[in-house]
Amino acid sequence: MRRFLFLLLVSCLRSQAAPPAGIPEILENRCTDCHDAETKKGNLDLTALPFDLEDPKTFAKWVKVHDRVLEHEMPPKNKDQPDAAEREKLLGGLSTALAAADALKIRTAGRSTWRRMNRYEYENTLRDLLGAPWLQVKDMLPEDGESQRFNKVGDALDVSHVQISRYLSAAEYALNEVLQRSASGVPSKVKRYYAREQTSLWRRSRFSEFNRSVERATFLIVGNEADIPALTDDDAVTVGLRTNDPVRREQESVGVVASSYEPLDISFNGFSAPASGRYKLRVKAKSFWAGPLDDKKWWKPVQDKVSAGRTEEPVSLYSEKRPRLLRKLGTFSVTPEESVSELDTYLVKTETIRPDAVRLFRSRPPAFKNPLAEKDGQPGVAFHWLEVEGPLPEPGLDAGVRLMFGNLPVKKQGRNNWTVTPRNPEADAAALLHGFLTRAYRRPPSDDDMLRFMNLARTALSSGASFGETMLTVYSAVLCSPEFVTLEEKPGALDAPAVAARLSYFLHNSEPPAFLRAAAAEGGLGKPEQVRAMADRLLDDRGSERFTAAFLDYWLDLRKVNATSPDALLYPDYYLDDYLVESSADETRAFFTELIKKDLPAANLVDSRFVMVNERLARHYGLEKPYQDTRAAAKAGTSDFLKVTLPADSPRGGLMTQASVLKVTANGTTTSPVLRGVWILERLVGKPVPPPPASVPAVEPDTRGATTIREQLDKHRSQESCNTCHVKIDPAGFALESFDVLGGWRDKYRALGEGTRTVGIGKNGQAFDFHDGPAVDCSGVLPDGRAFKDIRELKKLMLSDERQVARNLLQQLLVYSTGSPARFSDRPEVERILDRCEAGRFGVRTLIRELVSSHLFLHK
């Protein structure tokens, strides 16, 4: 009966050329005064808008009409309002027609558009498929298009001949890289690289720009004292080879009082990864104290005044693939006591290791002052040695070769050639291909699949190609084929392999792991509770880090955290502070991970009573004491991220006040309430605003301090066409004016030009050039009339509707996981999911679990 009624409604809808009965009259009485051919406010003429709901653009306009009335935004408050019955009739009629039209499209084509993998998914999939976690191929592929702010929507992920060509190059590289690593024969070994033997380190003590004058930025140290003989030896070549005494050699080190920056780029250049794979890196280091030149030039260190360290310093390790292609591997802390820190990581062949004492200052010589210098000296980090163990054997190291060639003997011949000896070429090719396709296609291959690639194999063999060359050709073709690079989903209920793939590309950003493939093959994904259980396993697995990183990169624009640099004149205390920027992004990932792990309410996205910080962020947020107390209890280092409870009056907590978010919503020079207000409405509240008209110029904040951004926006809003949107956008943005371009708290703006300069030295070693500008006014009034005086009060007002915050998060997850936003006909199901999560205040993990077991996720 329900199916009959649905078909009847659809039949009526197809023949309908006008809105449902009664609606034209309501629109004429309440709407066409402003939305006719003459007035056309908001560029909307309802008298000329057809009711053709099969046209996507027309459909979207009618949805907008429905939603503006539903939110009581239309008719405007200064116009006559429809009574309850009239409003219900208008909304009910539109809703029924829109839902029916949308449902028809879903029944025939599915909710989401067919899509290919994005380049991150392609790289992850090759890594997991071939058992090669070190593979780096995403930069070989073109940038992905975006829709709904994500790179997961088929409408934006086109496929061109360029795309296919790049896939082929990436596939060939990956297959050969796996063979190269397996057949390289490079044994695992442990080798120590002493700092004093690294030309990149010890030569800096003589020939660096930092070291041409009396003062020095690099040091030759033995124990906790200056190595005076080495400093005065004219034969600099012997500095790193001074002694064969093993005791003295362990005491020798090379120290720095500045972070890596031209011309003080140091590295353990004696090491070059002999093969791609997993390595353990151990670094022996300590902090030290460099004495001043004299009382008058106390900020200038000298190489012959060295003593035991006083501080704990964070050190980051980067891999470097020349020229200067750096990849962060990790961060650890060093103390005045010598210690050995270890990182377990993956390296690509020929990469070397670059250490960086990231808290220290960075400056271009010669005129600099160290902001960390005190009257009796300044901190530094001394590096003794780097020890490398690897490439390490791993259980899955040969998984890629076994997938390609099974148990057939594979032997290396020459630099890039391998021979594979088959027992029966055609039979072996068929067996190997079937296994490879099953993994690559995430389902059993069809006869047509097998025939297509076996024909390619036969052609290659008949042309004289070796068996190994033939199979590599076939596998390269598989890794470029539509069945591999796209997620195969058919309209209606997804089958088990498709559910497994959707789950894994949602929560691991890669192909299904073995336990999920087994569950799909054994019928373990047929019930909602089984799907939820698999989602829990995926979330608890380390692979979920890929989900957290990719989801936040696009939802919050975290990938743009390095897109701008703090202005060198206005923000010299942030300029070149890579450690602060890297820490800010790590905080947001750690915060969201905590929400999932503990199933904390979605309200924490707006306001939380905790933050996840290391020492650098704690200092940035003014939380040194709470962090130190937590750190003491956890016995953690300064670089470790800890969950710190906020003081009752703290403005921090939630996403809006995190340094990463505040940075990506600023341009490095100034902040804009407009940009930040739009970000809050779209990313946290789920109320998108239309883009500004092309003819309206952007408001540029005044860095000279003559006018405030609020004063400029007041003038801007005097135009009615501008005020319509800005009355919604600006208030939330004003609340964030208390935070500067990298999230530091401020009561006044910074300004350049005339004025009393602020006293201080930037991380770049230069004196501050800015002065205090006008006071910050962070108060505002929301469109509904509710006023707030600062960010604390705004958060409370936003959390008066926790369900909307949760609804927005759910909708963001829906786009990311299915490749489609919440459609009009999806709205009832979205509300049912929220109903099921309401008792736990919309726990973030619960939202994910309920989403993956819903009709929206389990159907295309």
Coordinates of C-alpha atoms in Angstrom, one line a residue, residues 21 57 77 118 225 251 804 844:
A21 CA -3.0 23.8 -4.1
K57 CA 18.7 24.5 -9.5
K77 CA 9.5 40.8 10.8
N118 CA 40.8 11.2 -3.8
E225 CA 82.3 22.7 28.9
Q251 CA 81.1 13.4 25.7
Q804 CA 21.8 22.0 16.3
V844 CA 30.5 12.1 19.2

